[in-house]
Structure formats: C-alpha cells, structure tokens
PDB file of C-alpha atoms in Angstrom:
ATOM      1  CA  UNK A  26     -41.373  29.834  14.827  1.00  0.00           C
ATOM      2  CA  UNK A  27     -43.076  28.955  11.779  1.00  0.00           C
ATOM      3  CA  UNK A  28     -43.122  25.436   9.742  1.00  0.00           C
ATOM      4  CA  UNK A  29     -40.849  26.661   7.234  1.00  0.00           C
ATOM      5  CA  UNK A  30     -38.491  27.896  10.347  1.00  0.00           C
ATOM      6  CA  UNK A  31     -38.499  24.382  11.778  1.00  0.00           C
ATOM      7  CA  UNK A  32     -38.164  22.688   8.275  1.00  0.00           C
ATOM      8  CA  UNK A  33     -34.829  24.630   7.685  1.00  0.00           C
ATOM      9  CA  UNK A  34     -33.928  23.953  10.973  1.00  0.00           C
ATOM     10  CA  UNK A  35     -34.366  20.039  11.051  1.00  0.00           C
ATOM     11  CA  UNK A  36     -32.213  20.332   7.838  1.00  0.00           C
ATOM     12  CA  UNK A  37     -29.630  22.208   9.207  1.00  0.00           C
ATOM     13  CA  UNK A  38     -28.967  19.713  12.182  1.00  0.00           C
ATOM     14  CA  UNK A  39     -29.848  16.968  10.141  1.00  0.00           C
ATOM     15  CA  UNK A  40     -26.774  18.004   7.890  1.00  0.00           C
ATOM     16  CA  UNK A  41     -24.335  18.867  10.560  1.00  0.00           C
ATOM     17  CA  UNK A  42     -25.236  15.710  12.158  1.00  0.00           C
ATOM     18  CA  UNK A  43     -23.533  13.894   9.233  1.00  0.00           C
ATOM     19  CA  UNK A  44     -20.967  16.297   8.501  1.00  0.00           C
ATOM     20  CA  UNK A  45     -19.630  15.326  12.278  1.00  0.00           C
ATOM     21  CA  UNK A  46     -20.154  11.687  11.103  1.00  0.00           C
ATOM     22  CA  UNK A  47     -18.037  11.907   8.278  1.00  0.00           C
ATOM     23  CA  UNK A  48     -15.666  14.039   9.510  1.00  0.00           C
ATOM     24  CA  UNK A  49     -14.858  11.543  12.447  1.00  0.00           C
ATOM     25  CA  UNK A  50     -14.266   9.088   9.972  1.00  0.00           C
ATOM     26  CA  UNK A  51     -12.437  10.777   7.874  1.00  0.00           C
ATOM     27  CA  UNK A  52     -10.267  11.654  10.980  1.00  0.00           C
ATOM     28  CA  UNK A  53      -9.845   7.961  12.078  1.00  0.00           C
ATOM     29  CA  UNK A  54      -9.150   6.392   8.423  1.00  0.00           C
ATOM     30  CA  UNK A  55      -6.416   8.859   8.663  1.00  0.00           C
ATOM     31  CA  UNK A  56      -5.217   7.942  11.960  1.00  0.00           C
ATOM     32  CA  UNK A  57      -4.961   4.019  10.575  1.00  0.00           C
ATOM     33  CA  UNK A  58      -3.180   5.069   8.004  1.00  0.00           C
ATOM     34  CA  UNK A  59      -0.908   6.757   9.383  1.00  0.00           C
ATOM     35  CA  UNK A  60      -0.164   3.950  11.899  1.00  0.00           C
ATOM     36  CA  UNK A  61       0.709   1.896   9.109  1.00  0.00           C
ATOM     37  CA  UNK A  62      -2.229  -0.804  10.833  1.00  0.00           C
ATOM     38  CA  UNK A  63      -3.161  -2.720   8.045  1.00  0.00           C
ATOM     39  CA  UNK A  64      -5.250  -5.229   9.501  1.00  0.00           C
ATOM     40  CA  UNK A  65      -7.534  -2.287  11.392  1.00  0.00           C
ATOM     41  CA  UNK A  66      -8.129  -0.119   8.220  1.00  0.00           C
ATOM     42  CA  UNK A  67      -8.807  -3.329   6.586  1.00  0.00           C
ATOM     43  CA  UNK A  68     -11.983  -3.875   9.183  1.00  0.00           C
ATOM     44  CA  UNK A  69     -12.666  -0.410   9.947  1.00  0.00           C
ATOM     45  CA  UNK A  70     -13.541   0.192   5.703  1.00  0.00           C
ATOM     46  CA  UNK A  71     -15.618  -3.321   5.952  1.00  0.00           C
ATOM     47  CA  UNK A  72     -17.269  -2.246   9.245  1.00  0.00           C
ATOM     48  CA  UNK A  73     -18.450   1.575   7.311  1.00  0.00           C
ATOM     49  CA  UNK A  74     -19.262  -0.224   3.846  1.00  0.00           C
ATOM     50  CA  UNK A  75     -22.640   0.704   4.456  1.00  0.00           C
ATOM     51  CA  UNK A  76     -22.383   4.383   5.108  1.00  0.00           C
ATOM     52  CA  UNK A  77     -19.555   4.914   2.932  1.00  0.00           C
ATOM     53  CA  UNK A  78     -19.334   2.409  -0.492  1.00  0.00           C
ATOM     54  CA  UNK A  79     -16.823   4.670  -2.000  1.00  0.00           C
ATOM     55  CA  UNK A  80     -14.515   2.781   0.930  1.00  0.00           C
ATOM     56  CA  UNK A  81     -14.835  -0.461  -0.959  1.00  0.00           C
ATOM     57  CA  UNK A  82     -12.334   0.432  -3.843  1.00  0.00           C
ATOM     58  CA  UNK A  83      -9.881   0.962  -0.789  1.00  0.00           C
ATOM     59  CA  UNK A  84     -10.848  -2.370   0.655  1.00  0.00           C
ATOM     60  CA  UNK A  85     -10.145  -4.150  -2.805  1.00  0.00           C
ATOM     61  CA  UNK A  86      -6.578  -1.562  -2.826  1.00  0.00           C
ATOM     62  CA  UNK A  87      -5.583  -2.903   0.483  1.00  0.00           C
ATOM     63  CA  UNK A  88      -6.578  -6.580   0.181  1.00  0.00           C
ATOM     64  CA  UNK A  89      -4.495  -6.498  -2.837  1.00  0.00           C
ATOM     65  CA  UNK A  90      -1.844  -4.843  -1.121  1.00  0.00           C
ATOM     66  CA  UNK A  91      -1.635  -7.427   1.203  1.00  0.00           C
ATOM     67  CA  UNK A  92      -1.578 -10.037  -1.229  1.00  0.00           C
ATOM     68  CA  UNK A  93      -4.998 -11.322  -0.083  1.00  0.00           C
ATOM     69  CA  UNK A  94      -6.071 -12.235  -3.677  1.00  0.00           C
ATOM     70  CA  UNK A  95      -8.784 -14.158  -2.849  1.00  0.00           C
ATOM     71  CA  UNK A  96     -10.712 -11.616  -0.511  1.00  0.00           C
ATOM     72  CA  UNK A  97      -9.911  -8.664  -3.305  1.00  0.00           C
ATOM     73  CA  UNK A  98     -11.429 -11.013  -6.142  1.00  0.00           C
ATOM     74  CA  UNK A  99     -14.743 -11.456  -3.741  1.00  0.00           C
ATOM     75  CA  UNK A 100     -15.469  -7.615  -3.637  1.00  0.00           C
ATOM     76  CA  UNK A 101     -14.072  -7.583  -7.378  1.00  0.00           C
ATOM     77  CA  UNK A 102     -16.951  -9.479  -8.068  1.00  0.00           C
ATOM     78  CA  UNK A 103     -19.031  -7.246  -6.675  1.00  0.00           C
ATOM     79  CA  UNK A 104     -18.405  -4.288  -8.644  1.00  0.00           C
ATOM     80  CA  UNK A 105     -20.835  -3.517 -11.559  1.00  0.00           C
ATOM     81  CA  UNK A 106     -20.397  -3.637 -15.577  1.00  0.00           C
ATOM     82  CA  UNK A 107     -20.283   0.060 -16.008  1.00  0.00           C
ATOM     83  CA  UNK A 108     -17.557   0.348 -13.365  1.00  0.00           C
ATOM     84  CA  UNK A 109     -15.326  -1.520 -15.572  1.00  0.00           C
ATOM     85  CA  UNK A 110     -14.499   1.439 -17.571  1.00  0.00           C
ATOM     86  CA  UNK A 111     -13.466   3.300 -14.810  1.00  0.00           C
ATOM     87  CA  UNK A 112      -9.645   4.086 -14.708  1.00  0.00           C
ATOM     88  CA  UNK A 113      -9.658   3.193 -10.592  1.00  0.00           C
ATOM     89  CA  UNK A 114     -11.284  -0.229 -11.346  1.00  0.00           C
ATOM     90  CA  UNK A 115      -8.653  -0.565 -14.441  1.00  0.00           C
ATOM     91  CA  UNK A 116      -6.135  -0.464 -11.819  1.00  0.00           C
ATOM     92  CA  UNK A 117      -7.399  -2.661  -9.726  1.00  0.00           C
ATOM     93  CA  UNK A 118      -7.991  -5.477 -12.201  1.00  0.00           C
ATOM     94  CA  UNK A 119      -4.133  -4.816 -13.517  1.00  0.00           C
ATOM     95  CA  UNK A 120      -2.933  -4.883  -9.990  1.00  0.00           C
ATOM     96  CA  UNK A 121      -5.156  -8.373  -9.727  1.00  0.00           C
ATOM     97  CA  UNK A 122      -3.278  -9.654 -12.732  1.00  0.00           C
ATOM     98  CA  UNK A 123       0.046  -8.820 -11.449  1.00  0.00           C
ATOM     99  CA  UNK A 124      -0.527 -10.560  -8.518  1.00  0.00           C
ATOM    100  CA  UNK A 125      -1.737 -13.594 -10.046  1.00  0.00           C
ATOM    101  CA  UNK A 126       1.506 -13.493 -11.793  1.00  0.00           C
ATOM    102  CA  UNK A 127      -0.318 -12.649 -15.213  1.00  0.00           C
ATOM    103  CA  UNK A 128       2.441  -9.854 -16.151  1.00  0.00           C
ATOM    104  CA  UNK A 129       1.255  -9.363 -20.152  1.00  0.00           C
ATOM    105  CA  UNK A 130      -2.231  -9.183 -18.560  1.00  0.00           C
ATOM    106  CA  UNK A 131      -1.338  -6.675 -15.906  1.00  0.00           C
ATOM    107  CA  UNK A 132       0.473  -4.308 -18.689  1.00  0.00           C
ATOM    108  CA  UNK A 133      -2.455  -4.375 -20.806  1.00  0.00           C
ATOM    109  CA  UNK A 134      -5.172  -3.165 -18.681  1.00  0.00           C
ATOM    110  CA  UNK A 135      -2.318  -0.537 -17.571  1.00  0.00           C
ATOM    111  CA  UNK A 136      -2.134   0.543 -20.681  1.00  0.00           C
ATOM    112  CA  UNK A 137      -6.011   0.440 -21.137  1.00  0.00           C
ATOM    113  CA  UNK A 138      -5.652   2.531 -17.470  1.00  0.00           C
ATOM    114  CA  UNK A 139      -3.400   5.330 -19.119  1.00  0.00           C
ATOM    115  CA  UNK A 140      -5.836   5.489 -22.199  1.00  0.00           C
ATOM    116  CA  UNK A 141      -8.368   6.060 -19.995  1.00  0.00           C
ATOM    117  CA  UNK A 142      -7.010   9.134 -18.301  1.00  0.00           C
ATOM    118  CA  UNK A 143      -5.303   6.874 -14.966  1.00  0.00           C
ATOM    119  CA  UNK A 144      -2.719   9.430 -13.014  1.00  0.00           C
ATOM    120  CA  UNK A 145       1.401   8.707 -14.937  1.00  0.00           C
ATOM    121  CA  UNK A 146       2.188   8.093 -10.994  1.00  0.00           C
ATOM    122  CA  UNK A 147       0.269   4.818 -10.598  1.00  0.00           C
ATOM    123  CA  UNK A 148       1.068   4.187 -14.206  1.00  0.00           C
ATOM    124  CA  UNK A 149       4.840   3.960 -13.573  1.00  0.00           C
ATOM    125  CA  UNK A 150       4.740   2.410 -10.090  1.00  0.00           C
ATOM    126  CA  UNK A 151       3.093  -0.887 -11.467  1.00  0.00           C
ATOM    127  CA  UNK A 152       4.603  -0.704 -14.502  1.00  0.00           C
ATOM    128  CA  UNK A 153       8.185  -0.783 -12.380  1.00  0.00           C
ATOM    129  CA  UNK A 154       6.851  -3.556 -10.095  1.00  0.00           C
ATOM    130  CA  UNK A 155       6.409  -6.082 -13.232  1.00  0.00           C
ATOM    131  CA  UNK A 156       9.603  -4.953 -14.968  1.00  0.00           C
ATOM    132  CA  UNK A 157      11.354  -5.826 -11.626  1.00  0.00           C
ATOM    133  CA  UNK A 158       9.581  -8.960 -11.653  1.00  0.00           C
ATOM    134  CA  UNK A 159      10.939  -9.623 -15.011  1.00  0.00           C
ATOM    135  CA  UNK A 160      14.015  -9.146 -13.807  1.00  0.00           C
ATOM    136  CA  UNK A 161      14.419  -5.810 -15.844  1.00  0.00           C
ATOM    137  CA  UNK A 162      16.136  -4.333 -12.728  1.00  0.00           C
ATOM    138  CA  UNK A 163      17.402  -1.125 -14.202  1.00  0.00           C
ATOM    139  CA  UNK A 164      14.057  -0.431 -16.426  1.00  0.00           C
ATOM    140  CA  UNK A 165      11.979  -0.771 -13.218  1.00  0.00           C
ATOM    141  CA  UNK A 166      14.018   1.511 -11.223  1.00  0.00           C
ATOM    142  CA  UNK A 167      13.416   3.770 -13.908  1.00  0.00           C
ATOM    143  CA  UNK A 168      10.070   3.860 -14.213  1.00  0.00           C
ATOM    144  CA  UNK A 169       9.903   4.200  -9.947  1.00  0.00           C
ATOM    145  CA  UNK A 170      11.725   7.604 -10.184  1.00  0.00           C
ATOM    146  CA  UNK A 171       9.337   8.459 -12.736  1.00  0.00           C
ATOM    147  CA  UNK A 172       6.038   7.486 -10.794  1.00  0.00           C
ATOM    148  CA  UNK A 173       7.447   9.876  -7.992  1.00  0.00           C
ATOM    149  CA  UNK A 174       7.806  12.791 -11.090  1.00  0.00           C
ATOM    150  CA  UNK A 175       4.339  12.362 -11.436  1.00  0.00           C
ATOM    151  CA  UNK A 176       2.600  12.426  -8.409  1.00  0.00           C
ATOM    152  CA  UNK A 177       3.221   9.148  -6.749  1.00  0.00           C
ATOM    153  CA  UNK A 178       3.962   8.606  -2.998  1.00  0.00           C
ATOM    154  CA  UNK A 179       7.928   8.959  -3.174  1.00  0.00           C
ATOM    155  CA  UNK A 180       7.497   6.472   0.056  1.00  0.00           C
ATOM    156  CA  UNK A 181       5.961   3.970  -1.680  1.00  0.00           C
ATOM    157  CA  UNK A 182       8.227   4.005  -4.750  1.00  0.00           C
ATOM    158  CA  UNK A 183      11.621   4.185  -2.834  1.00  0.00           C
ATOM    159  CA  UNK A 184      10.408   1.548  -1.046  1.00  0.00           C
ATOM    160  CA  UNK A 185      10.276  -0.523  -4.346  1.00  0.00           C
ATOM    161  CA  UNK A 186      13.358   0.906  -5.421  1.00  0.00           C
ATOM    162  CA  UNK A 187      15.209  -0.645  -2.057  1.00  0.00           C
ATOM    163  CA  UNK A 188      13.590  -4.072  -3.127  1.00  0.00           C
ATOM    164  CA  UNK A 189      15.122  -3.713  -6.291  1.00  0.00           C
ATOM    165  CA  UNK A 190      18.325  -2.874  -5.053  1.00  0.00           C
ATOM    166  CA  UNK A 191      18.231  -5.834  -3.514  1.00  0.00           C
ATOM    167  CA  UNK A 192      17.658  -8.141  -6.071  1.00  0.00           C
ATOM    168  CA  UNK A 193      20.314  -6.646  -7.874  1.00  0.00           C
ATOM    169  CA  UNK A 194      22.477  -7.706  -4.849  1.00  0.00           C
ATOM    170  CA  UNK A 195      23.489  -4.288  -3.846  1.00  0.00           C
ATOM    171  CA  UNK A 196      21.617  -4.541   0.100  1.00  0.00           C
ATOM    172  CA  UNK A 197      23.829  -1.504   0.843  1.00  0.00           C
ATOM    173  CA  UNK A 198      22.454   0.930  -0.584  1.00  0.00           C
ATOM    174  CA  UNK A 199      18.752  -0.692  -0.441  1.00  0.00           C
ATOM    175  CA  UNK A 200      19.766  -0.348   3.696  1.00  0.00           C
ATOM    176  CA  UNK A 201      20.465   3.764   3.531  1.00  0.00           C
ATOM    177  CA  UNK A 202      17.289   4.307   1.664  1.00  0.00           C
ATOM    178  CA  UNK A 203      14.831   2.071   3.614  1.00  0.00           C
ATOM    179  CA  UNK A 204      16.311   3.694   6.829  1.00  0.00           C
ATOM    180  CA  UNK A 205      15.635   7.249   5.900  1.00  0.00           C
ATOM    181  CA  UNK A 206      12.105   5.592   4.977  1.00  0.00           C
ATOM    182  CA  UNK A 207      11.612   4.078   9.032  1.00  0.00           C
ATOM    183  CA  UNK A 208      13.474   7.253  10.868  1.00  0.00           C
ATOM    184  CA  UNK A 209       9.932   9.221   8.735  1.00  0.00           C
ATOM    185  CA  UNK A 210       7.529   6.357   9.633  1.00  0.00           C
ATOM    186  CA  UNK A 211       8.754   3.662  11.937  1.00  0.00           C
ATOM    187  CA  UNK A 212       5.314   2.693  12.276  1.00  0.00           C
ATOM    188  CA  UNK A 213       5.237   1.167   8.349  1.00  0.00           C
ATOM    189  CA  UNK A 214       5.391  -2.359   8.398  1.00  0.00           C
ATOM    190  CA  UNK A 215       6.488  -3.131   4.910  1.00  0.00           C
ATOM    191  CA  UNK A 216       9.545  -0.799   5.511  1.00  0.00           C
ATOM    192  CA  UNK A 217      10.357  -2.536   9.029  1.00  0.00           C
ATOM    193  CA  UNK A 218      10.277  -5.871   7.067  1.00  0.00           C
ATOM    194  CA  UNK A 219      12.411  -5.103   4.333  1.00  0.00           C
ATOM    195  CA  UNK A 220      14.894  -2.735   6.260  1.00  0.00           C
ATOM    196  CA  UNK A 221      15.273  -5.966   8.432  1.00  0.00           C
ATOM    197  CA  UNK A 222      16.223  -7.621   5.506  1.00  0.00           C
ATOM    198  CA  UNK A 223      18.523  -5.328   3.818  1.00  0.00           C
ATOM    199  CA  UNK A 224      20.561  -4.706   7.205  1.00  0.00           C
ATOM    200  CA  UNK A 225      21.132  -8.754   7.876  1.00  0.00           C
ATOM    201  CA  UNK A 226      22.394  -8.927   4.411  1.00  0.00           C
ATOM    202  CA  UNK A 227      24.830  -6.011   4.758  1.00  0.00           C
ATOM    203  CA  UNK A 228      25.819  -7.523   7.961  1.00  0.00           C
ATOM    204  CA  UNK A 229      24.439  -4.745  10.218  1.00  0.00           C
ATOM    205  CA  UNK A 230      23.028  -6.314  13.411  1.00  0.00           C
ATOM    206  CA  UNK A 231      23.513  -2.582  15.149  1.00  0.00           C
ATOM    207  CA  UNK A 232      20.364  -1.341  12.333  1.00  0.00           C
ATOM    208  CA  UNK A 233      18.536  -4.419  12.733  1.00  0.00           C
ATOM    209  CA  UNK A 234      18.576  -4.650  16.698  1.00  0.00           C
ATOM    210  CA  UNK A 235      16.855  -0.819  16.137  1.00  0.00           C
ATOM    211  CA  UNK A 236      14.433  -2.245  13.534  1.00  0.00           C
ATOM    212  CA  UNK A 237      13.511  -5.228  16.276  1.00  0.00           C
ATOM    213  CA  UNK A 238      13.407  -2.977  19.397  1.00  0.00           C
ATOM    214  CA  UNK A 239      10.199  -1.125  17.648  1.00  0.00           C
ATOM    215  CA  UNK A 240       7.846  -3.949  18.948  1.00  0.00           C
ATOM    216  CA  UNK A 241       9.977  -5.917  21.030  1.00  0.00           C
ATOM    217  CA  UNK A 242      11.788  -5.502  24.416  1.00  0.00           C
ATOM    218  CA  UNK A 243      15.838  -5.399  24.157  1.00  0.00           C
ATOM    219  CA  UNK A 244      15.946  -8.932  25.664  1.00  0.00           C
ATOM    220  CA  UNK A 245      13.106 -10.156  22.850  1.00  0.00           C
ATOM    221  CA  UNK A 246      15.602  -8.189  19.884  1.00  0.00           C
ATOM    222  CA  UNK A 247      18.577  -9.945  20.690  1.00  0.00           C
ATOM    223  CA  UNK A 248      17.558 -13.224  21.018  1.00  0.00           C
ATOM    224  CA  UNK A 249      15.481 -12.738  17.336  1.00  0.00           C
ATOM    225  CA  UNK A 250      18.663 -10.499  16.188  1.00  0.00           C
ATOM    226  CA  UNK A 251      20.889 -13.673  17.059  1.00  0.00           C
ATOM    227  CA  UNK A 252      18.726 -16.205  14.999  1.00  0.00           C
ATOM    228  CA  UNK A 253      18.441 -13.834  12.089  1.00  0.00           C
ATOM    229  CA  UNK A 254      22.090 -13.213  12.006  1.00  0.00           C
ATOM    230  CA  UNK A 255      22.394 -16.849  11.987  1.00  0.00           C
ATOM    231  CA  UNK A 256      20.060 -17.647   8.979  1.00  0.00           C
ATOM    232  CA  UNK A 257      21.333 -14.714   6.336  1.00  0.00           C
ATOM    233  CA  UNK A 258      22.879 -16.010   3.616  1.00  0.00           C
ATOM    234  CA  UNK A 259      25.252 -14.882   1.374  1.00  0.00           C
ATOM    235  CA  UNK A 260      23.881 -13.406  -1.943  1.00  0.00           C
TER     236      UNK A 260
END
C-alpha cells in the first residue's frame, strides 16, 4: 500500500472514529431527555463542553428552565458580542428577563427575536408565559395554542396552558389535560409536579396517589397523599 493509500486510510478511521463519538452522544443526550432527568443533562452538556460548544446554548436553555438564573447569567457572560445578534441568544436573553421578572424587557428582545427571523413557536410560548404572568389569562392561552400552530412542542405549551387553567381557578380541567400529558411521559417532572397540584385542588386523592406511586412505594404515597390532602386549600 502506498502513502497516499495509508493517508486516505488514517482519514477514513480517523473520521469514523468521531462519527461513533458523536453519535453516542447524540444517542445519550437523547436518552436524558427523554427521561425527563434534568439534573443529568444538566452535567452531562457541562461534562462534553469541550468537544461539543454548540451544547452550551442548551446548558444556558436548561439552567434557565430550571430557574437557575444565576448559573445561566455565568455562561451568558460567556457568550461573545457577535453572538448577540443571533435569534437563539435573543431568546435566551428574553427568557433571562422574564425570569428576572423584567416582563417589558422580555417582550422587547422577543420582538427583536421575531425581527430577526426566531421560529412563531418560541415566539408565542414566551410571549403566553408573560401575558399569564400579567394576569392576561385568556390572551396567554391564546398565544399557547398558537405556539403549538407553529411548531412548538404541544407538550410544553399544554403544559402552560394547565398552569393557566389554574390560575384562573378552573383545576378541573388543568387535571384532564396534565394527565393525558403523564399517561405520554410519566417520567416529566414538571408535569408530575403540577398534575399533583391540579388533582389536590380538584379533590382527587385517587389521581394523586398514581402521581406519588411513580417514585414512591404505596406505603410512602399515602402517608405524603394524607399530608397533601391536608394542606390544599380552597381557591
């Protein structure tokens, strides 16, 4: 075999090598996700940093998620100048604001976000998150059926529209949706917690002895069940 044999050859396994690199990671990120384990995708994009920085605009998504504002304004601060104009860091920064509670602030860089060619779906789903916070209960439901219209995880915004039910004092219905949500996915935490919620408040121990029994023995469900029960109060 000549040099130019072995040359092409090194490259060749030099490429698959990574290929099966990536493609393991790309199959365990997916795994996480689909666990609904927060806390592990968190360290598993901080532990691959390195190999992948693309991950670190999905670090910043989750930290935010999580309402870890100080962590997502560390690796905020690491981002660039030029990134700024980019319609994924837009979203970040109005997703910062909203957290901080800076709602004018948030809708500004979301509008900035649209100008810039941002996705409708994201568009609407923030949009409805500070119109519920607002208390514009109606206009954010609103805009949640039209982030799923436009490409947005229908999870995600029926999710949001369950909170809003709730606020609106109707736990009822905000019960029926989040349960279709955690028969899909019983592994999503967010929907555990807030299907919890919505079945105290419509007096449903029978859904929320279900939602317990996911990490907890019968035994350990009944005796949290009974304490719940115990602290709901009437809206």
């Amino acid at each position: 075999m000549n040099v130019k044999n072995y040359i092409s050859l090194f490259v060749l396994l030099l490429l698959s090598g990574c290929s099966t690199i990536n493609q393991e990671l790309v199959t365990k990120e997916k795994l996480l996700t689909n666990s609904g384990q927060t806390e592990q995708l968190i360290e598993f994009y901080k532990a691959n940093l390195v190999e992948v920085p693309s991950y670190k605009i999905k670090l910043i998504n989750l930290y935010l998620d999580n309402k870890d504002q100080k962590s997502a304004e560390l690796y905020i601060n690491t981002l660039e100048k030029k990134d700024l104009e980019d319609p994924e860091i837009i979203y970040i920064l109005a997703k910062l604001e909203y957290l901080k509670r800076n709602y004018d602030a948030s809708e500004r860089y979301l509008d900035d976000y649209l100008e810039n060619g941002g996705p409708k779906g994201n568009y609407y789903l923030l949009k409805g998150k500070i119109l519920a916070r607002k208390k514009d209960y109606n206009g954010a439901i609103a805009n949640f059926n039209d982030s799923k219209k436009n490409g947005a995880s229908d999870r995600e915004a029926n999710n949001n529209i369950a909170v809003v039910m709730m606020l609106q004092g109707r736990p009822e219905p905000a019960m029926e949706l989040l349960y279709s949500l955690f028969a899909a996915n019983p592994n999503d935490e967010k929907v555990r917690s807030n299907l919890l919620l919505a079945s105290t408040r419509s007096h449903r121990p029978d859904v929320a002895l279900e939602v317990l029994k996911h990490d907890s023995s019968e035994q350990e469900a009944r005796v949290k069940l009974k304490k719940l029960m115990q602290s709901v109060k009437p809206l």
